[in-house]
Short mmCIF file of N, CA and C in Angstrom, two decimals:
data_model
loop_
_atom_site.label_atom_id
_atom_site.label_comp_id
_atom_site.label_asym_id
_atom_site.label_seq_id
_atom_site.Cartn_x
_atom_site.Cartn_y
_atom_site.Cartn_z
N TRP O 582 21.20 19.41 -5.01
CA TRP O 582 19.96 19.47 -4.84
C TRP O 582 19.76 20.66 -3.80
N GLU O 583 19.32 22.06 -4.10
CA GLU O 583 19.31 22.93 -2.99
C GLU O 583 17.61 22.83 -2.43
N GLU O 584 17.94 23.05 -1.04
CA GLU O 584 16.91 23.03 -0.41
C GLU O 584 15.59 23.83 -0.58
N HIS O 585 15.64 24.93 -1.13
CA HIS O 585 14.80 25.99 -1.82
C HIS O 585 13.88 25.33 -3.05
N ASN O 586 14.61 24.40 -3.87
CA ASN O 586 14.29 23.66 -4.92
C ASN O 586 13.19 22.77 -4.55
N THR O 587 13.67 22.30 -3.42
CA THR O 587 12.31 21.04 -2.81
C THR O 587 11.04 21.91 -2.33
N ASP O 588 11.35 23.09 -1.59
CA ASP O 588 10.38 23.90 -1.29
C ASP O 588 9.29 24.28 -2.53
N ILE O 589 10.08 24.88 -3.59
CA ILE O 589 9.31 25.43 -4.56
C ILE O 589 8.57 23.98 -5.34
N ILE O 590 9.46 23.09 -5.47
CA ILE O 590 8.05 22.02 -6.19
C ILE O 590 7.27 21.23 -5.18
N ALA O 591 7.64 21.28 -3.94
CA ALA O 591 6.21 20.67 -2.81
C ALA O 591 5.25 21.70 -3.17
N SER O 592 5.65 23.28 -2.82
CA SER O 592 4.53 24.21 -2.67
C SER O 592 3.96 24.23 -3.89
N SER O 593 4.27 23.80 -5.28
CA SER O 593 3.72 23.80 -6.17
C SER O 593 2.58 22.63 -6.71
N LEU O 594 2.99 21.55 -6.11
CA LEU O 594 2.23 20.36 -6.47
C LEU O 594 0.61 20.16 -5.95
N PRO O 595 0.17 21.04 -5.35
CA PRO O 595 -1.02 21.15 -5.10
C PRO O 595 -1.92 21.78 -6.25
N PHE O 596 -1.28 22.42 -6.70
CA PHE O 596 -1.97 23.47 -8.02
C PHE O 596 -1.66 22.82 -9.28
N LEU O 597 -1.13 21.53 -9.58
CA LEU O 597 -1.00 20.93 -10.71
C LEU O 597 -1.42 19.65 -10.77
N ALA O 598 -2.30 19.10 -12.26
CA ALA O 598 -2.77 18.09 -12.36
C ALA O 598 -1.91 16.98 -12.81
N LEU O 599 -0.95 16.68 -11.84
CA LEU O 599 0.20 15.67 -12.31
C LEU O 599 -0.66 14.19 -12.31
N HIS O 600 -0.13 13.29 -13.42
CA HIS O 600 -0.29 11.62 -13.50
C HIS O 600 0.75 11.44 -12.86
N SER O 601 2.02 11.62 -13.27
CA SER O 601 3.54 11.14 -13.04
C SER O 601 4.38 12.12 -12.14
N LEU O 602 5.00 11.80 -11.23
CA LEU O 602 5.98 12.53 -10.80
C LEU O 602 7.36 11.86 -10.54
N LYS O 603 8.41 12.33 -11.47
CA LYS O 603 9.32 11.38 -11.02
C LYS O 603 10.65 12.34 -10.76
N LEU O 604 10.95 12.01 -9.20
CA LEU O 604 12.14 12.70 -8.64
C LEU O 604 13.02 12.15 -8.56
N ILE O 605 13.90 11.71 -9.54
CA ILE O 605 14.81 10.32 -9.51
C ILE O 605 16.16 10.88 -9.39
N ASP O 606 17.01 10.48 -8.50
CA ASP O 606 18.31 10.53 -7.71
C ASP O 606 18.85 11.94 -8.24
N ILE O 607 17.86 12.97 -7.20
CA ILE O 607 18.00 14.23 -6.83
C ILE O 607 18.53 14.77 -5.39
N ASN O 608 18.86 13.66 -4.97
CA ASN O 608 19.40 13.77 -3.53
C ASN O 608 18.90 14.63 -2.42
N ILE O 609 17.47 14.64 -2.65
CA ILE O 609 16.61 15.14 -1.49
C ILE O 609 16.81 15.20 -0.19
N ALA O 610 17.20 16.23 0.43
CA ALA O 610 17.74 16.11 2.05
C ALA O 610 16.39 15.26 2.95
N VAL O 611 17.18 14.82 3.60
CA VAL O 611 16.16 13.87 4.60
C VAL O 611 15.07 14.66 5.15
N ASP O 612 15.28 15.92 5.31
CA ASP O 612 14.51 16.83 6.07
C ASP O 612 13.67 17.60 5.44
N ALA O 613 13.79 17.33 3.93
CA ALA O 613 12.59 18.08 2.90
C ALA O 613 11.72 17.06 2.94
N TRP O 614 11.71 15.78 3.00
CA TRP O 614 10.72 15.11 2.73
C TRP O 614 9.35 15.42 3.34
N PRO O 615 9.17 15.44 4.51
CA PRO O 615 8.07 15.80 5.32
C PRO O 615 7.26 16.92 4.37
N TYR O 616 7.44 17.60 4.16
CA TYR O 616 6.95 18.80 3.09
C TYR O 616 6.39 18.47 1.92
N LEU O 617 7.20 17.82 1.37
CA LEU O 617 7.24 17.15 -0.16
C LEU O 617 6.13 15.97 0.05
N PHE O 618 6.07 15.22 1.04
CA PHE O 618 4.85 14.18 1.09
C PHE O 618 3.52 14.83 1.57
N GLN O 619 3.88 16.01 2.23
CA GLN O 619 2.50 16.31 2.88
C GLN O 619 1.84 17.12 1.66
N ASN O 620 2.68 17.54 0.54
CA ASN O 620 1.91 18.19 -0.56
C ASN O 620 1.48 17.23 -1.54
N ILE O 621 2.49 16.17 -1.78
CA ILE O 621 1.93 15.14 -2.74
C ILE O 621 0.77 14.62 -2.48
N GLU O 622 0.31 14.75 -0.99
CA GLU O 622 -0.81 14.27 -0.99
C GLU O 622 -2.14 14.75 -1.46
N HIS O 623 -1.79 15.78 -1.93
CA HIS O 623 -2.80 16.84 -2.20
C HIS O 623 -3.04 16.75 -4.17
N CYS O 624 -2.65 15.61 -4.30
CA CYS O 624 -2.13 15.75 -5.89
C CYS O 624 -2.97 14.10 -6.18
N LYS O 625 -4.50 14.38 -6.25
CA LYS O 625 -5.22 13.53 -6.30
C LYS O 625 -5.47 12.87 -7.51
N GLU O 626 -4.88 13.25 -8.73
CA GLU O 626 -4.67 12.84 -9.91
C GLU O 626 -3.47 11.99 -9.99
N LEU O 627 -2.28 12.19 -8.78
CA LEU O 627 -1.36 11.13 -9.47
C LEU O 627 -1.37 9.85 -9.20
N ILE O 628 -0.83 9.02 -10.55
CA ILE O 628 -0.86 7.64 -10.47
C ILE O 628 0.60 6.94 -10.17
N LEU O 629 1.44 7.68 -10.68
CA LEU O 629 2.82 7.38 -10.61
C LEU O 629 3.84 8.36 -9.94
N LEU O 630 4.53 7.75 -8.75
CA LEU O 630 5.52 8.15 -7.93
C LEU O 630 7.01 7.62 -7.85
N ASP O 631 7.91 8.45 -8.38
CA ASP O 631 8.93 7.68 -8.39
C ASP O 631 10.00 8.52 -7.89
N LEU O 632 10.54 8.27 -6.82
CA LEU O 632 11.41 8.45 -5.91
C LEU O 632 12.82 7.83 -5.83
N SER O 633 13.32 7.00 -7.01
CA SER O 633 14.42 6.05 -7.20
C SER O 633 15.70 6.87 -6.93
N GLY O 634 16.58 6.10 -6.30
CA GLY O 634 17.99 6.91 -6.14
C GLY O 634 18.03 7.87 -5.31
N ASN O 635 16.86 8.42 -4.27
CA ASN O 635 17.00 9.08 -3.35
C ASN O 635 17.21 8.20 -1.99
N LYS O 636 17.65 8.60 -1.00
CA LYS O 636 18.07 7.74 0.07
C LYS O 636 17.33 8.10 0.98
N GLN O 637 16.55 7.37 1.34
CA GLN O 637 15.12 6.87 2.41
C GLN O 637 15.72 6.39 3.87
N ASP O 638 15.07 6.75 4.98
CA ASP O 638 15.12 6.16 6.21
C ASP O 638 13.82 6.13 6.68
N ASP O 639 13.74 5.54 7.73
CA ASP O 639 12.56 4.83 8.63
C ASP O 639 11.76 6.05 8.77
N SER O 640 12.10 7.05 9.06
CA SER O 640 11.04 8.26 9.17
C SER O 640 10.54 8.54 8.11
N SER O 641 11.04 8.76 6.91
CA SER O 641 10.71 9.20 5.66
C SER O 641 9.87 8.29 4.95
N ILE O 642 9.84 7.04 5.38
CA ILE O 642 9.30 5.87 4.79
C ILE O 642 8.21 5.85 5.54
N HIS O 643 8.13 6.13 6.82
CA HIS O 643 6.79 6.18 7.77
C HIS O 643 5.94 7.57 7.32
N LEU O 644 6.64 8.35 7.02
CA LEU O 644 5.75 9.77 6.57
C LEU O 644 5.16 9.37 4.80
N LEU O 645 5.90 8.80 4.16
CA LEU O 645 5.49 8.62 3.03
C LEU O 645 4.31 7.67 2.96
N THR O 646 4.72 6.43 3.99
CA THR O 646 3.26 5.54 3.68
C THR O 646 1.96 6.19 4.49
N LYS O 647 2.24 7.35 5.11
CA LYS O 647 0.85 8.07 5.90
C LYS O 647 0.47 8.81 4.92
N HIS O 648 1.31 9.82 4.06
CA HIS O 648 0.59 10.19 3.16
C HIS O 648 -0.03 9.61 1.86
N LEU O 649 0.62 8.11 1.75
CA LEU O 649 -0.01 7.52 0.55
C LEU O 649 -1.46 6.94 0.94
N THR O 650 -1.62 6.82 2.35
CA THR O 650 -2.65 6.65 2.89
C THR O 650 -4.01 7.17 2.77
N ALA O 651 -3.45 8.47 3.00
CA ALA O 651 -4.50 9.72 2.71
C ALA O 651 -4.67 9.91 1.47
N GLN O 652 -3.88 10.07 0.45
CA GLN O 652 -3.72 10.18 -0.76
C GLN O 652 -4.31 9.20 -2.03
N LYS O 653 -4.62 8.12 -1.77
CA LYS O 653 -4.93 6.98 -2.38
C LYS O 653 -4.93 6.68 -4.05
N SER O 654 -4.54 7.64 -5.07
CA SER O 654 -4.88 7.44 -6.29
C SER O 654 -3.12 6.87 -6.92
N ILE O 655 -2.37 7.08 -6.01
CA ILE O 655 -1.14 6.51 -6.80
C ILE O 655 -0.94 4.92 -6.93
N SER O 656 -0.90 4.59 -8.06
CA SER O 656 -1.01 2.88 -7.85
C SER O 656 0.33 2.44 -8.24
N LYS O 657 1.19 3.13 -8.70
CA LYS O 657 2.46 3.08 -8.95
C LYS O 657 3.89 3.50 -8.10
N LEU O 658 4.52 3.07 -7.31
CA LEU O 658 5.63 3.47 -6.57
C LEU O 658 6.78 2.73 -6.85
N CYS O 659 7.88 3.83 -7.10
CA CYS O 659 9.03 3.36 -7.53
C CYS O 659 10.27 3.89 -6.35
N LEU O 660 10.80 2.99 -5.71
CA LEU O 660 11.90 3.06 -4.91
C LEU O 660 13.19 2.48 -5.20
N SER O 661 13.42 2.35 -6.29
CA SER O 661 14.73 1.47 -6.47
C SER O 661 16.01 2.12 -5.90
N SER O 662 17.22 1.90 -5.58
CA SER O 662 18.22 2.02 -5.13
C SER O 662 17.84 3.21 -3.92
N CYS O 663 16.90 3.12 -3.18
CA CYS O 663 16.77 4.03 -2.01
C CYS O 663 17.39 3.40 -0.87
N ASP O 664 18.11 2.83 -0.93
CA ASP O 664 19.11 2.20 0.35
C ASP O 664 17.82 1.77 1.25
N LEU O 665 16.83 1.11 1.22
CA LEU O 665 15.50 0.49 1.99
C LEU O 665 16.19 -0.73 2.68
N ASP O 666 16.10 -0.40 4.38
CA ASP O 666 16.56 -1.70 5.12
C ASP O 666 15.48 -2.67 5.09
N ASP O 667 15.27 -3.46 6.09
CA ASP O 667 14.48 -4.49 6.48
C ASP O 667 13.15 -3.64 7.13
N GLN O 668 13.87 -2.74 8.09
CA GLN O 668 12.80 -1.93 8.98
C GLN O 668 12.10 -0.98 7.96
N CYS O 669 12.26 -0.59 6.84
CA CYS O 669 11.89 0.68 6.21
C CYS O 669 10.94 -0.42 5.13
N MET O 670 11.51 -1.66 4.74
CA MET O 670 10.48 -2.48 4.02
C MET O 670 9.56 -2.76 4.63
N LYS O 671 9.30 -2.86 6.14
CA LYS O 671 8.14 -3.61 7.00
C LYS O 671 7.17 -2.40 6.88
N GLU O 672 8.09 -1.32 7.45
CA GLU O 672 6.87 0.01 7.32
C GLU O 672 6.28 0.14 6.19
N LEU O 673 7.05 0.03 5.03
CA LEU O 673 6.68 0.16 3.66
C LEU O 673 5.03 -0.64 3.23
N ALA O 674 5.72 -2.11 3.58
CA ALA O 674 4.63 -2.89 3.23
C ALA O 674 3.22 -2.83 4.61
N LYS O 675 3.47 -2.30 5.53
CA LYS O 675 2.45 -2.11 6.16
C LYS O 675 1.71 -0.98 5.90
N GLY O 676 2.10 -0.26 5.56
CA GLY O 676 1.49 1.26 5.01
C GLY O 676 1.05 0.75 3.91
N LEU O 677 1.33 0.14 2.72
CA LEU O 677 0.91 -0.13 1.36
C LEU O 677 -0.26 -0.94 1.71
N ARG O 678 -0.54 -2.16 2.65
CA ARG O 678 -1.26 -2.97 3.13
C ARG O 678 -2.45 -2.13 3.33
N HIS O 679 -2.57 -1.18 4.25
CA HIS O 679 -3.54 -0.27 4.83
C HIS O 679 -4.03 0.48 3.78
N ASN O 680 -3.13 1.07 2.64
CA ASN O 680 -3.68 2.00 1.94
C ASN O 680 -4.56 1.18 0.48
N SER O 681 -4.45 -0.34 0.59
CA SER O 681 -5.27 -1.01 -0.37
C SER O 681 -6.43 -1.42 0.35
N THR O 682 -6.30 -1.68 1.63
CA THR O 682 -7.95 -1.80 1.68
C THR O 682 -9.06 -0.70 1.89
N PRO O 683 -10.02 -1.30 1.41
CA PRO O 683 -11.13 -0.21 1.10
C PRO O 683 -11.90 0.76 2.05
#
């Protein structure tokens, strides 16, 4: 997965009326997550986000939860086979809990 592919996808997201986005097992570089998550925040109709099979770390999960909190429409999040450790899960649970409060 080339870095410019992530840039192309991320920069086009705000202009698409997507209901689901599946970026499964495409080996997105860790340093590409911030730009991607920033643009996912602008997908106001996005309901399903599937990032399965892509390695995540504490910082990417923190950014994901930050942008999910601002995004609000995602109700299905798939992160299977993302090598999430206990700290990632705590960060995710904290962010999702915050996201579910009115």
